Short mmCIF file of N, CA and C in Angstrom, two decimals:
data_model
loop_
_atom_site.label_atom_id
_atom_site.label_comp_id
_atom_site.label_asym_id
_atom_site.label_seq_id
_atom_site.Cartn_x
_atom_site.Cartn_y
_atom_site.Cartn_z
N MET O 63 -14.78 3.70 -15.54
CA MET O 63 -14.79 3.02 -14.27
C MET O 63 -13.45 2.31 -14.04
N LEU O 64 -12.91 1.68 -15.07
CA LEU O 64 -11.63 0.98 -14.92
C LEU O 64 -10.52 1.97 -14.58
N GLU O 65 -10.50 3.12 -15.24
CA GLU O 65 -9.47 4.11 -14.96
C GLU O 65 -9.61 4.65 -13.53
N ARG O 66 -10.82 4.81 -13.08
CA ARG O 66 -11.05 5.25 -11.69
C ARG O 66 -10.51 4.21 -10.70
N ALA O 67 -10.76 2.96 -10.97
CA ALA O 67 -10.25 1.88 -10.10
C ALA O 67 -8.73 1.89 -10.08
N ARG O 68 -8.11 2.07 -11.23
CA ARG O 68 -6.65 2.13 -11.29
C ARG O 68 -6.11 3.33 -10.52
N ALA O 69 -6.80 4.46 -10.64
CA ALA O 69 -6.36 5.67 -9.94
C ALA O 69 -6.43 5.47 -8.42
N ILE O 70 -7.47 4.81 -7.96
CA ILE O 70 -7.61 4.54 -6.52
C ILE O 70 -6.48 3.63 -6.05
N ILE O 71 -6.18 2.60 -6.81
CA ILE O 71 -5.10 1.68 -6.44
C ILE O 71 -3.76 2.41 -6.42
N ARG O 72 -3.51 3.28 -7.40
CA ARG O 72 -2.26 4.06 -7.40
C ARG O 72 -2.20 4.98 -6.19
N GLN O 73 -3.32 5.58 -5.82
CA GLN O 73 -3.37 6.47 -4.66
C GLN O 73 -3.09 5.67 -3.38
N GLU O 74 -3.66 4.51 -3.26
CA GLU O 74 -3.41 3.67 -2.08
C GLU O 74 -1.95 3.22 -2.04
N ALA O 75 -1.38 2.88 -3.18
CA ALA O 75 0.03 2.48 -3.23
C ALA O 75 0.93 3.63 -2.79
N ALA O 76 0.61 4.84 -3.21
CA ALA O 76 1.40 6.00 -2.81
C ALA O 76 1.28 6.23 -1.30
N ALA O 77 0.10 6.02 -0.74
CA ALA O 77 -0.08 6.18 0.70
C ALA O 77 0.73 5.14 1.46
N LEU O 78 0.77 3.91 0.98
CA LEU O 78 1.58 2.87 1.63
C LEU O 78 3.07 3.18 1.53
N GLU O 79 3.50 3.70 0.39
CA GLU O 79 4.90 4.09 0.23
C GLU O 79 5.26 5.20 1.21
N SER O 80 4.36 6.17 1.36
CA SER O 80 4.60 7.25 2.31
C SER O 80 4.67 6.71 3.73
N LEU O 81 3.77 5.80 4.08
CA LEU O 81 3.78 5.20 5.41
C LEU O 81 5.06 4.42 5.66
N SER O 82 5.54 3.70 4.66
CA SER O 82 6.76 2.91 4.84
C SER O 82 7.97 3.80 5.15
N ASN O 83 7.93 5.04 4.68
CA ASN O 83 9.02 5.98 4.96
C ASN O 83 8.88 6.66 6.32
N ARG O 84 7.69 6.60 6.92
CA ARG O 84 7.45 7.28 8.19
C ARG O 84 7.63 6.38 9.40
N ILE O 85 7.53 5.07 9.24
CA ILE O 85 7.67 4.20 10.41
C ILE O 85 9.14 4.01 10.75
N ASP O 86 9.39 3.71 12.01
CA ASP O 86 10.76 3.49 12.46
C ASP O 86 10.79 2.27 13.37
N GLU O 87 11.86 2.12 14.12
CA GLU O 87 12.02 0.94 14.97
C GLU O 87 10.96 0.85 16.06
N ASN O 88 10.24 1.92 16.31
CA ASN O 88 9.18 1.89 17.32
C ASN O 88 8.07 0.91 16.95
N ILE O 89 7.86 0.68 15.67
CA ILE O 89 6.84 -0.29 15.26
C ILE O 89 7.22 -1.69 15.74
N CYS O 90 8.52 -2.00 15.74
CA CYS O 90 9.01 -3.29 16.23
C CYS O 90 8.87 -3.39 17.73
N LEU O 91 9.14 -2.28 18.42
CA LEU O 91 8.97 -2.26 19.88
C LEU O 91 7.51 -2.49 20.25
N LEU O 92 6.61 -1.86 19.51
CA LEU O 92 5.18 -2.04 19.76
C LEU O 92 4.78 -3.49 19.53
N ALA O 93 5.21 -4.07 18.43
CA ALA O 93 4.86 -5.47 18.13
C ALA O 93 5.41 -6.39 19.21
N ASP O 94 6.64 -6.20 19.61
CA ASP O 94 7.23 -7.02 20.68
C ASP O 94 6.45 -6.88 21.98
N HIS O 95 6.06 -5.65 22.29
CA HIS O 95 5.30 -5.41 23.53
C HIS O 95 3.95 -6.12 23.48
N ILE O 96 3.27 -6.04 22.35
CA ILE O 96 1.98 -6.70 22.20
C ILE O 96 2.14 -8.22 22.31
N PHE O 97 3.11 -8.77 21.61
CA PHE O 97 3.28 -10.23 21.60
C PHE O 97 3.74 -10.78 22.94
N SER O 98 4.48 -9.99 23.72
CA SER O 98 4.98 -10.47 25.00
C SER O 98 4.00 -10.22 26.15
N SER O 99 2.97 -9.43 25.91
CA SER O 99 2.02 -9.09 26.96
C SER O 99 1.09 -10.27 27.25
N MET O 100 0.79 -10.44 28.53
CA MET O 100 -0.18 -11.47 28.93
C MET O 100 -1.59 -10.89 28.96
N GLY O 101 -1.69 -9.57 28.81
CA GLY O 101 -2.99 -8.91 28.84
C GLY O 101 -3.62 -8.86 27.46
N ILE O 102 -4.64 -8.04 27.35
CA ILE O 102 -5.30 -7.85 26.07
C ILE O 102 -4.87 -6.52 25.47
N VAL O 103 -5.06 -6.37 24.18
CA VAL O 103 -4.81 -5.10 23.51
C VAL O 103 -6.13 -4.32 23.52
N VAL O 104 -6.09 -3.15 24.11
CA VAL O 104 -7.26 -2.29 24.19
C VAL O 104 -7.06 -1.18 23.17
N VAL O 105 -7.87 -1.17 22.13
CA VAL O 105 -7.73 -0.20 21.05
C VAL O 105 -8.75 0.92 21.27
N CYS O 106 -8.26 2.16 21.37
CA CYS O 106 -9.11 3.32 21.65
C CYS O 106 -9.05 4.32 20.51
N GLY O 107 -10.15 4.96 20.27
CA GLY O 107 -10.22 6.03 19.29
C GLY O 107 -11.61 6.63 19.28
N ILE O 108 -11.71 7.83 18.75
CA ILE O 108 -13.00 8.51 18.63
C ILE O 108 -13.24 8.82 17.16
N GLY O 109 -14.48 8.70 16.74
CA GLY O 109 -14.84 9.01 15.36
C GLY O 109 -14.28 7.99 14.40
N LYS O 110 -13.68 8.48 13.31
CA LYS O 110 -13.10 7.59 12.30
C LYS O 110 -11.99 6.73 12.89
N SER O 111 -11.25 7.30 13.84
CA SER O 111 -10.18 6.54 14.49
C SER O 111 -10.75 5.33 15.22
N ARG O 112 -11.94 5.47 15.78
CA ARG O 112 -12.58 4.33 16.44
C ARG O 112 -12.93 3.25 15.41
N LEU O 113 -13.43 3.66 14.26
CA LEU O 113 -13.76 2.68 13.22
C LEU O 113 -12.52 1.92 12.76
N VAL O 114 -11.43 2.64 12.59
CA VAL O 114 -10.16 1.99 12.24
C VAL O 114 -9.73 1.06 13.37
N GLY O 115 -9.90 1.52 14.61
CA GLY O 115 -9.56 0.72 15.77
C GLY O 115 -10.35 -0.57 15.85
N GLU O 116 -11.62 -0.51 15.49
CA GLU O 116 -12.45 -1.72 15.49
C GLU O 116 -11.90 -2.73 14.49
N LYS O 117 -11.45 -2.25 13.36
CA LYS O 117 -10.87 -3.15 12.36
C LYS O 117 -9.56 -3.74 12.86
N ILE O 118 -8.72 -2.92 13.48
CA ILE O 118 -7.45 -3.40 14.03
C ILE O 118 -7.72 -4.47 15.09
N ALA O 119 -8.67 -4.20 15.99
CA ALA O 119 -8.99 -5.17 17.04
C ALA O 119 -9.52 -6.47 16.44
N ALA O 120 -10.31 -6.38 15.40
CA ALA O 120 -10.84 -7.58 14.74
C ALA O 120 -9.71 -8.39 14.11
N ILE O 121 -8.77 -7.70 13.47
CA ILE O 121 -7.63 -8.39 12.85
C ILE O 121 -6.77 -9.05 13.92
N LEU O 122 -6.49 -8.34 15.01
CA LEU O 122 -5.70 -8.91 16.09
C LEU O 122 -6.38 -10.17 16.64
N THR O 123 -7.69 -10.07 16.89
CA THR O 123 -8.43 -11.21 17.42
C THR O 123 -8.39 -12.39 16.47
N SER O 124 -8.55 -12.12 15.18
CA SER O 124 -8.58 -13.22 14.21
C SER O 124 -7.22 -13.89 14.05
N THR O 125 -6.16 -13.21 14.49
CA THR O 125 -4.82 -13.82 14.40
C THR O 125 -4.34 -14.34 15.75
N GLY O 126 -5.25 -14.38 16.73
CA GLY O 126 -4.92 -14.99 18.01
C GLY O 126 -4.49 -14.06 19.11
N THR O 127 -4.54 -12.76 18.88
CA THR O 127 -4.19 -11.79 19.92
C THR O 127 -5.49 -11.24 20.50
N ARG O 128 -5.69 -11.45 21.79
CA ARG O 128 -6.92 -10.98 22.42
C ARG O 128 -6.95 -9.45 22.40
N SER O 129 -8.08 -8.91 21.96
CA SER O 129 -8.19 -7.45 21.89
C SER O 129 -9.65 -7.02 21.98
N ILE O 130 -9.83 -5.78 22.39
CA ILE O 130 -11.15 -5.14 22.45
C ILE O 130 -11.01 -3.71 21.98
N THR O 131 -12.13 -3.10 21.67
CA THR O 131 -12.14 -1.66 21.42
C THR O 131 -12.78 -1.00 22.64
N LEU O 132 -12.31 0.19 22.93
CA LEU O 132 -12.84 0.95 24.06
C LEU O 132 -12.97 2.40 23.65
N ASP O 133 -14.19 2.89 23.63
CA ASP O 133 -14.42 4.30 23.34
C ASP O 133 -13.97 5.12 24.55
N PRO O 134 -13.06 6.07 24.35
CA PRO O 134 -12.56 6.86 25.49
C PRO O 134 -13.66 7.59 26.26
N VAL O 135 -14.70 8.01 25.59
CA VAL O 135 -15.80 8.69 26.28
C VAL O 135 -16.53 7.69 27.18
N ASP O 136 -16.77 6.48 26.67
CA ASP O 136 -17.40 5.45 27.50
C ASP O 136 -16.51 5.06 28.67
N ALA O 137 -15.19 5.09 28.45
CA ALA O 137 -14.25 4.76 29.53
C ALA O 137 -14.43 5.70 30.71
N LEU O 138 -14.71 6.97 30.41
CA LEU O 138 -14.92 7.95 31.48
C LEU O 138 -16.21 7.71 32.26
N HIS O 139 -17.11 6.93 31.66
CA HIS O 139 -18.41 6.70 32.30
C HIS O 139 -18.55 5.26 32.77
N GLY O 140 -17.45 4.62 33.13
CA GLY O 140 -17.54 3.31 33.75
C GLY O 140 -16.87 2.17 33.01
N ASP O 141 -16.65 2.29 31.71
CA ASP O 141 -16.07 1.18 30.96
C ASP O 141 -14.57 1.01 31.17
N LEU O 142 -13.94 1.93 31.87
CA LEU O 142 -12.52 1.82 32.14
C LEU O 142 -12.22 0.57 32.98
N GLY O 143 -13.23 0.06 33.65
CA GLY O 143 -13.08 -1.16 34.43
C GLY O 143 -12.76 -2.38 33.58
N ARG O 144 -12.88 -2.27 32.27
CA ARG O 144 -12.52 -3.37 31.37
C ARG O 144 -11.01 -3.51 31.22
N VAL O 145 -10.27 -2.46 31.62
CA VAL O 145 -8.82 -2.44 31.45
C VAL O 145 -8.15 -2.89 32.75
N ARG O 146 -7.18 -3.78 32.61
CA ARG O 146 -6.47 -4.33 33.76
C ARG O 146 -4.98 -4.07 33.62
N ALA O 147 -4.27 -4.20 34.74
CA ALA O 147 -2.81 -4.10 34.72
C ALA O 147 -2.29 -5.17 33.77
N GLY O 148 -1.32 -4.80 32.95
CA GLY O 148 -0.75 -5.73 31.98
C GLY O 148 -1.36 -5.64 30.60
N ASP O 149 -2.48 -4.93 30.47
CA ASP O 149 -3.08 -4.71 29.15
C ASP O 149 -2.26 -3.70 28.37
N VAL O 150 -2.36 -3.75 27.08
CA VAL O 150 -1.67 -2.80 26.19
C VAL O 150 -2.73 -1.86 25.61
N ILE O 151 -2.51 -0.57 25.75
CA ILE O 151 -3.42 0.43 25.18
C ILE O 151 -2.85 0.91 23.86
N LEU O 152 -3.65 0.79 22.82
CA LEU O 152 -3.28 1.32 21.50
C LEU O 152 -4.26 2.44 21.22
N ALA O 153 -3.80 3.68 21.41
CA ALA O 153 -4.65 4.86 21.25
C ALA O 153 -4.44 5.44 19.85
N LEU O 154 -5.53 5.55 19.11
CA LEU O 154 -5.47 6.06 17.75
C LEU O 154 -5.99 7.48 17.69
N SER O 155 -5.37 8.29 16.84
CA SER O 155 -5.79 9.66 16.66
C SER O 155 -5.54 10.06 15.21
N ASN O 156 -6.34 10.95 14.72
CA ASN O 156 -6.16 11.45 13.37
C ASN O 156 -5.41 12.78 13.36
N SER O 157 -4.94 13.21 14.53
CA SER O 157 -4.25 14.50 14.61
C SER O 157 -2.76 14.31 14.31
N ASP O 158 -2.08 15.42 14.08
CA ASP O 158 -0.65 15.39 13.78
C ASP O 158 0.22 15.51 15.03
N CYS O 159 -0.40 15.65 16.20
CA CYS O 159 0.42 15.83 17.40
C CYS O 159 0.59 14.54 18.16
#
């Protein structure tokens, strides 16, 4: 069990290292845009991406940034009215495109 726990931690560390090599200055632009916005952050995703989005929205809210999650399918059926001019949309996807 201990070796399995260590293997998982090493795997997560490798994933973070890979992520650190993939981000660029756009992450700073996104952060600046979120912090300077007077609107809310609307986090969208379907499936697992939605679950990740719910966590992101919860973290943003707990640190003082107003945010909600919005299922794109629900948005098509009336929930799009929750989004206003000035809001920031953070759309999550698990695809490579």
